[in-house]
Short mmCIF file of C-alpha atoms in Angstrom, two decimals:
data_model
loop_
_atom_site.label_atom_id
_atom_site.label_comp_id
_atom_site.label_asym_id
_atom_site.label_seq_id
_atom_site.Cartn_x
_atom_site.Cartn_y
_atom_site.Cartn_z
CA UNK Q 1 -146.23 24.01 163.60
CA UNK Q 2 -144.28 21.56 165.72
CA UNK Q 3 -141.26 19.48 164.68
CA UNK Q 4 -143.61 16.51 164.37
CA UNK Q 5 -146.12 18.39 162.18
CA UNK Q 6 -143.39 19.34 159.74
CA UNK Q 7 -141.76 15.90 159.74
CA UNK Q 8 -145.00 14.00 159.16
CA UNK Q 9 -146.00 16.26 156.28
CA UNK Q 10 -142.55 15.93 154.73
CA UNK Q 11 -142.33 12.15 154.84
CA UNK Q 12 -145.89 11.75 153.58
CA UNK Q 13 -144.98 13.84 150.54
CA UNK Q 14 -141.81 11.99 149.52
CA UNK Q 15 -141.68 10.69 145.97
CA UNK Q 16 -138.98 8.57 144.36
CA UNK Q 17 -136.68 10.39 141.94
CA UNK Q 18 -137.04 9.53 138.28
CA UNK Q 19 -133.58 10.55 137.06
CA UNK Q 20 -131.44 7.77 138.51
CA UNK Q 21 -129.32 5.36 136.45
CA UNK Q 22 -131.49 2.41 135.34
CA UNK Q 23 -129.60 -0.07 137.53
CA UNK Q 24 -130.36 1.84 140.75
CA UNK Q 25 -133.71 1.27 142.44
CA UNK Q 26 -135.48 3.29 145.12
CA UNK Q 27 -137.57 2.01 148.03
CA UNK Q 28 -140.23 4.44 149.18
CA UNK Q 29 -142.14 2.98 152.14
CA UNK Q 30 -143.84 6.28 152.97
CA UNK Q 31 -146.76 5.66 150.61
CA UNK Q 32 -147.71 2.46 152.46
CA UNK Q 33 -150.55 2.88 155.00
CA UNK Q 34 -148.77 0.94 157.81
CA UNK Q 35 -145.68 3.13 157.46
CA UNK Q 36 -147.74 6.32 157.31
CA UNK Q 37 -149.27 5.28 160.64
CA UNK Q 38 -145.84 4.48 162.13
CA UNK Q 39 -144.40 7.83 161.03
CA UNK Q 40 -147.33 9.72 162.53
CA UNK Q 41 -147.12 7.84 165.83
CA UNK Q 42 -143.34 8.06 166.09
CA UNK Q 43 -143.05 11.80 165.45
CA UNK Q 44 -146.13 12.67 167.50
CA UNK Q 45 -144.74 10.68 170.42
CA UNK Q 46 -141.16 11.96 170.37
CA UNK Q 47 -141.11 15.27 168.46
CA UNK Q 48 -144.37 17.02 169.33
CA UNK Q 49 -142.72 20.31 170.36
CA UNK Q 50 -140.56 23.11 168.98
CA UNK Q 51 -137.30 22.14 170.64
CA UNK Q 52 -134.29 22.26 168.28
CA UNK Q 53 -132.48 18.96 167.77
CA UNK Q 54 -128.89 18.12 166.90
CA UNK Q 55 -128.93 16.43 163.51
CA UNK Q 56 -127.21 13.03 163.21
CA UNK Q 57 -126.88 12.36 159.50
CA UNK Q 58 -126.30 9.03 157.81
CA UNK Q 59 -125.89 8.30 154.10
CA UNK Q 60 -129.25 7.02 152.88
CA UNK Q 61 -131.48 4.42 154.53
CA UNK Q 62 -130.88 0.72 154.25
CA UNK Q 63 -133.49 -1.67 152.89
CA UNK Q 64 -133.91 -3.33 156.31
CA UNK Q 65 -134.16 -0.20 158.49
CA UNK Q 66 -135.94 2.97 157.38
CA UNK Q 67 -136.48 1.30 154.02
CA UNK Q 68 -139.06 -0.83 155.88
CA UNK Q 69 -140.27 1.27 158.83
CA UNK Q 70 -139.76 4.81 157.56
CA UNK Q 71 -137.84 5.62 160.76
CA UNK Q 72 -134.10 6.20 160.45
CA UNK Q 73 -131.87 3.38 161.73
CA UNK Q 74 -134.91 1.59 163.12
CA UNK Q 75 -136.05 -1.97 162.38
CA UNK Q 76 -139.59 -3.18 163.09
CA UNK Q 77 -138.42 -5.07 166.19
CA UNK Q 78 -136.49 -2.10 167.57
CA UNK Q 79 -139.47 0.11 166.92
CA UNK Q 80 -141.46 -2.17 169.21
CA UNK Q 81 -138.77 -2.84 171.81
CA UNK Q 82 -137.26 0.61 172.27
CA UNK Q 83 -139.89 3.03 170.98
CA UNK Q 84 -143.02 1.26 172.22
CA UNK Q 85 -144.65 1.38 168.78
CA UNK Q 86 -146.40 -1.84 167.89
CA UNK Q 87 -146.40 -2.92 164.26
CA UNK Q 88 -147.01 -5.96 162.10
CA UNK Q 89 -143.99 -5.47 159.86
CA UNK Q 90 -141.66 -8.41 159.39
CA UNK Q 91 -138.56 -8.31 161.61
CA UNK Q 92 -135.42 -7.48 159.64
CA UNK Q 93 -131.67 -7.81 160.25
CA UNK Q 94 -129.95 -4.42 160.45
CA UNK Q 95 -126.56 -3.99 162.11
CA UNK Q 96 -126.76 -0.20 162.21
CA UNK Q 97 -130.05 -0.27 164.10
CA UNK Q 98 -128.63 -2.61 166.71
CA UNK Q 99 -125.74 -0.24 167.43
CA UNK Q 100 -127.83 2.93 167.33
CA UNK Q 101 -130.29 1.67 169.90
CA UNK Q 102 -127.48 0.90 172.29
CA UNK Q 103 -126.71 4.62 172.01
CA UNK Q 104 -130.36 5.51 172.47
CA UNK Q 105 -130.50 3.44 175.66
CA UNK Q 106 -127.30 5.07 176.96
CA UNK Q 107 -129.10 8.42 176.78
CA UNK Q 108 -131.96 7.19 178.91
CA UNK Q 109 -134.17 5.69 176.23
CA UNK Q 110 -136.01 6.86 173.15
CA UNK Q 111 -137.90 9.73 174.74
CA UNK Q 112 -134.80 11.36 176.20
CA UNK Q 113 -132.65 10.68 173.15
CA UNK Q 114 -135.11 11.98 170.58
CA UNK Q 115 -135.82 15.06 172.65
CA UNK Q 116 -132.26 16.13 171.81
CA UNK Q 117 -131.30 14.41 168.56
CA UNK Q 118 -132.82 13.84 165.13
CA UNK Q 119 -131.57 10.76 163.26
CA UNK Q 120 -131.78 11.27 159.51
CA UNK Q 121 -129.83 10.86 156.26
CA UNK Q 122 -128.53 13.04 153.48
CA UNK Q 123 -130.94 11.32 151.10
CA UNK Q 124 -134.19 10.12 152.72
CA UNK Q 125 -135.04 7.05 150.64
CA UNK Q 126 -133.36 3.64 150.50
CA UNK Q 127 -131.38 2.79 147.38
CA UNK Q 128 -130.63 -0.68 146.08
CA UNK Q 129 -128.69 -2.17 143.20
CA UNK Q 130 -129.02 -5.81 142.33
CA UNK Q 131 -131.20 -6.24 145.41
CA UNK Q 132 -128.47 -5.00 147.79
CA UNK Q 133 -128.08 -1.76 149.71
CA UNK Q 134 -126.53 1.03 147.66
CA UNK Q 135 -125.11 4.38 148.72
CA UNK Q 136 -125.80 7.62 146.91
CA UNK Q 137 -122.05 8.16 146.50
CA UNK Q 138 -121.27 4.71 145.05
CA UNK Q 139 -121.22 6.06 141.52
CA UNK Q 140 -120.82 9.56 140.13
CA UNK Q 141 -124.01 9.58 138.06
CA UNK Q 142 -126.16 8.69 141.07
CA UNK Q 143 -124.45 11.32 143.20
CA UNK Q 144 -124.98 14.01 140.58
CA UNK Q 145 -128.58 13.00 139.97
CA UNK Q 146 -129.42 13.13 143.68
CA UNK Q 147 -127.40 16.19 144.69
CA UNK Q 148 -130.30 18.66 144.31
CA UNK Q 149 -132.54 16.31 146.30
CA UNK Q 150 -129.86 15.90 148.98
CA UNK Q 151 -129.54 19.67 149.26
CA UNK Q 152 -133.31 20.03 149.53
CA UNK Q 153 -133.53 17.21 152.08
CA UNK Q 154 -131.17 18.88 154.54
CA UNK Q 155 -132.59 22.38 153.96
CA UNK Q 156 -136.17 21.22 154.44
CA UNK Q 157 -135.45 19.07 157.48
CA UNK Q 158 -133.52 21.85 159.21
CA UNK Q 159 -136.73 23.86 159.07
CA UNK Q 160 -138.39 21.19 161.25
CA UNK Q 161 -136.25 22.47 164.13
CA UNK Q 162 -132.55 21.90 163.59
CA UNK Q 163 -129.73 23.17 165.77
CA UNK Q 164 -127.39 24.66 163.19
CA UNK Q 165 -124.45 25.04 165.55
CA UNK Q 166 -123.29 21.45 165.12
CA UNK Q 167 -124.15 18.34 163.14
CA UNK Q 168 -122.96 14.76 163.55
CA UNK Q 169 -121.97 12.90 160.39
CA UNK Q 170 -122.06 9.10 160.36
CA UNK Q 171 -119.43 7.65 158.05
CA UNK Q 172 -116.01 8.88 156.97
CA UNK Q 173 -116.83 8.86 153.26
CA UNK Q 174 -120.19 10.43 153.99
CA UNK Q 175 -118.27 13.28 155.61
CA UNK Q 176 -116.73 14.22 152.25
CA UNK Q 177 -120.18 14.88 150.82
CA UNK Q 178 -121.67 16.54 153.89
CA UNK Q 179 -118.68 18.88 154.11
CA UNK Q 180 -119.06 19.71 150.41
CA UNK Q 181 -122.75 20.39 150.92
CA UNK Q 182 -122.07 22.52 153.97
CA UNK Q 183 -119.45 24.55 152.13
CA UNK Q 184 -122.02 25.25 149.41
CA UNK Q 185 -124.98 25.97 151.67
CA UNK Q 186 -123.66 26.92 155.12
CA UNK Q 187 -126.15 24.70 156.91
CA UNK Q 188 -124.06 24.05 160.05
CA UNK Q 189 -121.39 25.94 161.97
CA UNK Q 190 -119.37 22.76 162.39
CA UNK Q 191 -119.54 19.06 161.65
CA UNK Q 192 -118.17 16.22 163.75
CA UNK Q 193 -117.77 12.77 162.24
CA UNK Q 194 -118.11 9.27 163.68
CA UNK Q 195 -117.48 5.91 162.05
CA UNK Q 196 -120.65 4.46 160.61
CA UNK Q 197 -122.44 1.87 162.79
CA UNK Q 198 -122.45 -0.69 159.97
CA UNK Q 199 -118.69 -0.36 159.54
CA UNK Q 200 -118.19 -0.80 163.29
CA UNK Q 201 -120.30 -3.95 163.61
CA UNK Q 202 -119.08 -5.45 160.35
CA UNK Q 203 -115.34 -4.82 160.70
CA UNK Q 204 -114.58 -3.71 164.27
CA UNK Q 205 -116.63 -6.00 166.47
CA UNK Q 206 -113.79 -6.42 168.98
CA UNK Q 207 -113.80 -2.68 169.58
CA UNK Q 208 -117.55 -2.11 169.87
CA UNK Q 209 -117.40 -0.97 173.50
CA UNK Q 210 -114.77 1.61 172.63
CA UNK Q 211 -116.86 2.89 169.73
CA UNK Q 212 -119.92 3.11 171.95
CA UNK Q 213 -117.95 5.22 174.43
CA UNK Q 214 -116.75 7.47 171.61
CA UNK Q 215 -120.28 7.94 170.29
CA UNK Q 216 -121.69 8.75 173.71
CA UNK Q 217 -118.90 11.19 174.54
CA UNK Q 218 -119.18 12.92 171.16
CA UNK Q 219 -122.93 13.32 171.39
CA UNK Q 220 -122.65 14.70 174.93
CA UNK Q 221 -120.06 17.18 173.69
CA UNK Q 222 -122.48 18.33 171.00
CA UNK Q 223 -125.13 18.98 173.61
CA UNK Q 224 -122.73 20.88 175.83
CA UNK Q 225 -121.79 23.16 172.93
CA UNK Q 226 -125.40 24.23 172.49
#
Protein backbone atom coordinates (compact mmCIF):
# COMPACT_ATOMS: atom_id res chain seq x y z
CA UNK A 1 0.00 0.00 0.00
CA UNK A 2 1.14 3.54 -0.72
CA UNK A 3 1.44 6.42 1.74
CA UNK A 4 -1.82 7.76 0.33
CA UNK A 5 -3.67 4.44 0.71
CA UNK A 6 -2.73 4.27 4.37
CA UNK A 7 -3.49 7.94 5.06
CA UNK A 8 -6.91 7.89 3.40
CA UNK A 9 -7.95 4.75 5.29
CA UNK A 10 -6.73 6.23 8.56
CA UNK A 11 -8.52 9.56 8.29
CA UNK A 12 -11.73 7.92 7.11
CA UNK A 13 -11.71 5.77 10.24
CA UNK A 14 -11.18 8.55 12.81
CA UNK A 15 -13.73 8.78 15.60
CA UNK A 16 -13.98 11.41 18.31
CA UNK A 17 -12.86 10.30 21.78
CA UNK A 18 -15.56 9.91 24.40
CA UNK A 19 -13.44 10.33 27.53
CA UNK A 20 -12.71 14.06 27.43
CA UNK A 21 -13.74 16.54 30.14
CA UNK A 22 -17.31 17.74 29.46
CA UNK A 23 -16.19 21.29 28.65
CA UNK A 24 -13.90 20.16 25.80
CA UNK A 25 -15.45 19.53 22.39
CA UNK A 26 -14.07 17.70 19.37
CA UNK A 27 -14.50 18.57 15.70
CA UNK A 28 -14.32 15.58 13.39
CA UNK A 29 -14.70 16.70 9.76
CA UNK A 30 -13.62 13.34 8.36
CA UNK A 31 -17.13 11.89 8.43
CA UNK A 32 -18.41 14.64 6.11
CA UNK A 33 -18.64 13.63 2.42
CA UNK A 34 -16.97 16.83 1.09
CA UNK A 35 -14.00 16.32 3.42
CA UNK A 36 -13.74 12.63 2.57
CA UNK A 37 -13.46 13.67 -1.08
CA UNK A 38 -10.83 16.32 -0.27
CA UNK A 39 -8.74 13.87 1.75
CA UNK A 40 -8.82 11.31 -1.03
CA UNK A 41 -7.86 13.85 -3.69
CA UNK A 42 -5.14 15.49 -1.60
CA UNK A 43 -3.35 12.30 -0.60
CA UNK A 44 -3.76 10.67 -4.00
CA UNK A 45 -2.30 13.76 -5.66
CA UNK A 46 0.68 14.33 -3.35
CA UNK A 47 1.40 11.05 -1.53
CA UNK A 48 0.67 8.28 -4.03
CA UNK A 49 4.04 6.54 -3.57
CA UNK A 50 6.16 4.80 -0.94
CA UNK A 51 8.68 7.58 -0.37
CA UNK A 52 9.40 8.25 3.33
CA UNK A 53 8.56 11.76 4.54
CA UNK A 54 9.97 13.90 7.32
CA UNK A 55 7.19 14.43 9.84
CA UNK A 56 6.36 18.03 10.82
CA UNK A 57 4.18 17.78 13.91
CA UNK A 58 1.88 20.42 15.31
CA UNK A 59 -0.27 20.26 18.45
CA UNK A 60 -3.80 19.46 17.28
CA UNK A 61 -5.71 21.06 14.41
CA UNK A 62 -7.43 24.40 14.68
CA UNK A 63 -11.12 24.86 13.98
CA UNK A 64 -10.38 26.96 10.87
CA UNK A 65 -7.71 24.76 9.26
CA UNK A 66 -7.80 20.96 9.34
CA UNK A 67 -10.88 21.25 11.53
CA UNK A 68 -12.65 22.33 8.32
CA UNK A 69 -10.71 20.77 5.43
CA UNK A 70 -9.22 17.67 7.04
CA UNK A 71 -5.79 18.72 5.73
CA UNK A 72 -3.22 19.88 8.29
CA UNK A 73 -2.56 23.64 8.37
CA UNK A 74 -4.71 24.11 5.28
CA UNK A 75 -7.73 26.40 4.88
CA UNK A 76 -10.27 25.97 2.08
CA UNK A 77 -8.81 28.91 0.16
CA UNK A 78 -5.23 27.66 0.48
CA UNK A 79 -6.36 24.23 -0.61
CA UNK A 80 -7.60 25.83 -3.82
CA UNK A 81 -4.78 28.33 -4.32
CA UNK A 82 -1.73 26.24 -3.48
CA UNK A 83 -2.87 22.63 -3.83
CA UNK A 84 -5.15 23.00 -6.86
CA UNK A 85 -8.04 21.24 -5.10
CA UNK A 86 -11.36 22.92 -5.72
CA UNK A 87 -13.92 22.89 -2.93
CA UNK A 88 -17.10 24.61 -1.84
CA UNK A 89 -16.11 25.01 1.80
CA UNK A 90 -16.40 28.46 3.32
CA UNK A 91 -13.12 30.40 3.44
CA UNK A 92 -11.72 30.63 6.96
CA UNK A 93 -9.12 32.82 8.71
CA UNK A 94 -6.12 30.80 9.88
CA UNK A 95 -2.77 32.44 10.63
CA UNK A 96 -0.86 29.18 10.76
CA UNK A 97 -1.99 28.19 7.27
CA UNK A 98 -0.87 31.52 5.85
CA UNK A 99 2.65 31.04 7.23
CA UNK A 100 2.91 27.36 6.32
CA UNK A 101 2.05 27.96 2.68
CA UNK A 102 4.79 30.54 2.41
CA UNK A 103 7.10 27.68 3.42
CA UNK A 104 5.44 25.35 0.93
CA UNK A 105 6.02 27.87 -1.86
CA UNK A 106 9.66 28.32 -0.83
CA UNK A 107 10.16 24.60 -1.48
CA UNK A 108 8.82 24.86 -5.00
CA UNK A 109 5.13 24.41 -4.33
CA UNK A 110 2.86 21.76 -2.90
CA UNK A 111 4.01 18.87 -5.06
CA UNK A 112 7.68 19.31 -4.20
CA UNK A 113 7.04 20.09 -0.54
CA UNK A 114 4.72 17.18 0.13
CA UNK A 115 7.02 14.77 -1.69
CA UNK A 116 9.43 15.31 1.22
CA UNK A 117 7.36 16.35 4.23
CA UNK A 118 4.20 15.24 6.00
CA UNK A 119 2.36 17.93 7.97
CA UNK A 120 0.43 16.42 10.85
CA UNK A 121 -0.30 16.83 14.57
CA UNK A 122 0.16 14.86 17.75
CA UNK A 123 -3.61 14.57 18.04
CA UNK A 124 -5.46 14.51 14.70
CA UNK A 125 -8.77 16.17 15.57
CA UNK A 126 -9.55 19.80 16.41
CA UNK A 127 -10.43 20.62 20.01
CA UNK A 128 -12.48 23.56 21.19
CA UNK A 129 -13.58 24.97 24.52
CA UNK A 130 -16.19 27.68 24.70
CA UNK A 131 -16.14 27.83 20.91
CA UNK A 132 -12.42 28.67 20.76
CA UNK A 133 -9.40 26.61 19.76
CA UNK A 134 -8.06 24.43 22.55
CA UNK A 135 -4.79 22.53 22.85
CA UNK A 136 -4.52 18.99 24.15
CA UNK A 137 -2.03 20.18 26.78
CA UNK A 138 -4.13 23.08 28.10
CA UNK A 139 -5.33 21.04 31.05
CA UNK A 140 -3.99 17.90 32.70
CA UNK A 141 -7.19 15.86 32.42
CA UNK A 142 -7.40 16.40 28.66
CA UNK A 143 -3.74 15.53 28.22
CA UNK A 144 -4.10 12.32 30.21
CA UNK A 145 -7.31 11.34 28.44
CA UNK A 146 -5.75 11.81 25.00
CA UNK A 147 -2.27 10.43 25.68
CA UNK A 148 -3.07 6.88 24.45
CA UNK A 149 -4.66 8.36 21.31
CA UNK A 150 -1.66 10.64 20.77
CA UNK A 151 0.68 7.68 21.06
CA UNK A 152 -1.43 5.70 18.61
CA UNK A 153 -1.66 8.64 16.20
CA UNK A 154 2.10 8.97 15.81
CA UNK A 155 2.71 5.20 15.72
CA UNK A 156 0.03 4.65 13.08
CA UNK A 157 1.04 7.59 10.93
CA UNK A 158 4.70 6.58 10.95
CA UNK A 159 3.60 3.36 9.30
CA UNK A 160 2.32 5.42 6.35
CA UNK A 161 5.96 6.08 5.45
CA UNK A 162 7.77 8.14 8.06
CA UNK A 163 11.47 8.95 8.14
CA UNK A 164 12.35 8.10 11.72
CA UNK A 165 15.75 9.76 11.65
CA UNK A 166 14.38 13.22 12.38
CA UNK A 167 11.10 14.94 13.17
CA UNK A 168 10.21 18.63 13.25
CA UNK A 169 8.14 19.83 16.20
CA UNK A 170 6.07 23.01 15.85
CA UNK A 171 5.74 24.85 19.14
CA UNK A 172 8.02 25.11 22.17
CA UNK A 173 5.44 23.78 24.61
CA UNK A 174 4.49 21.07 22.14
CA UNK A 175 8.12 19.98 22.26
CA UNK A 176 7.77 19.02 25.93
CA UNK A 177 5.09 16.48 25.05
CA UNK A 178 6.69 15.19 21.86
CA UNK A 179 9.98 14.66 23.69
CA UNK A 180 8.14 12.81 26.46
CA UNK A 181 6.38 10.66 23.90
CA UNK A 182 9.62 9.97 22.06
CA UNK A 183 11.37 8.99 25.28
CA UNK A 184 8.58 6.49 25.95
CA UNK A 185 8.27 5.10 22.43
CA UNK A 186 11.53 5.81 20.57
CA UNK A 187 9.72 7.00 17.46
CA UNK A 188 12.47 9.34 16.17
CA UNK A 189 16.25 9.48 16.41
CA UNK A 190 16.12 13.22 17.02
CA UNK A 191 13.66 16.08 17.19
CA UNK A 192 14.20 19.67 16.11
CA UNK A 193 11.82 22.38 17.25
CA UNK A 194 10.55 25.55 15.61
CA UNK A 195 8.29 28.26 16.99
CA UNK A 196 4.68 27.65 16.10
CA UNK A 197 3.35 29.57 13.08
CA UNK A 198 0.45 31.00 15.09
CA UNK A 199 2.83 32.36 17.72
CA UNK A 200 4.98 33.94 15.01
CA UNK A 201 2.14 35.71 13.22
CA UNK A 202 0.35 36.69 16.41
CA UNK A 203 3.30 37.99 18.44
CA UNK A 204 6.33 38.33 16.16
CA UNK A 205 5.01 39.90 12.98
CA UNK A 206 8.01 42.22 12.67
CA UNK A 207 10.30 39.22 12.50
CA UNK A 208 8.32 37.07 10.06
CA UNK A 209 11.01 37.12 7.37
CA UNK A 210 13.61 35.93 9.86
CA UNK A 211 11.33 33.12 11.02
CA UNK A 212 10.67 32.09 7.43
CA UNK A 213 14.42 31.87 6.82
CA UNK A 214 14.84 29.79 9.98
CA UNK A 215 12.07 27.40 8.94
CA UNK A 216 13.46 26.96 5.45
CA UNK A 217 17.01 26.40 6.68
CA UNK A 218 15.88 23.93 9.33
CA UNK A 219 13.78 21.90 6.92
CA UNK A 220 16.63 21.79 4.41
CA UNK A 221 18.94 20.58 7.16
CA UNK A 222 16.50 17.77 7.94
CA UNK A 223 16.55 16.67 4.32
CA UNK A 224 20.33 16.76 4.17
CA UNK A 225 20.54 14.52 7.24
CA UNK A 226 18.53 11.82 5.50
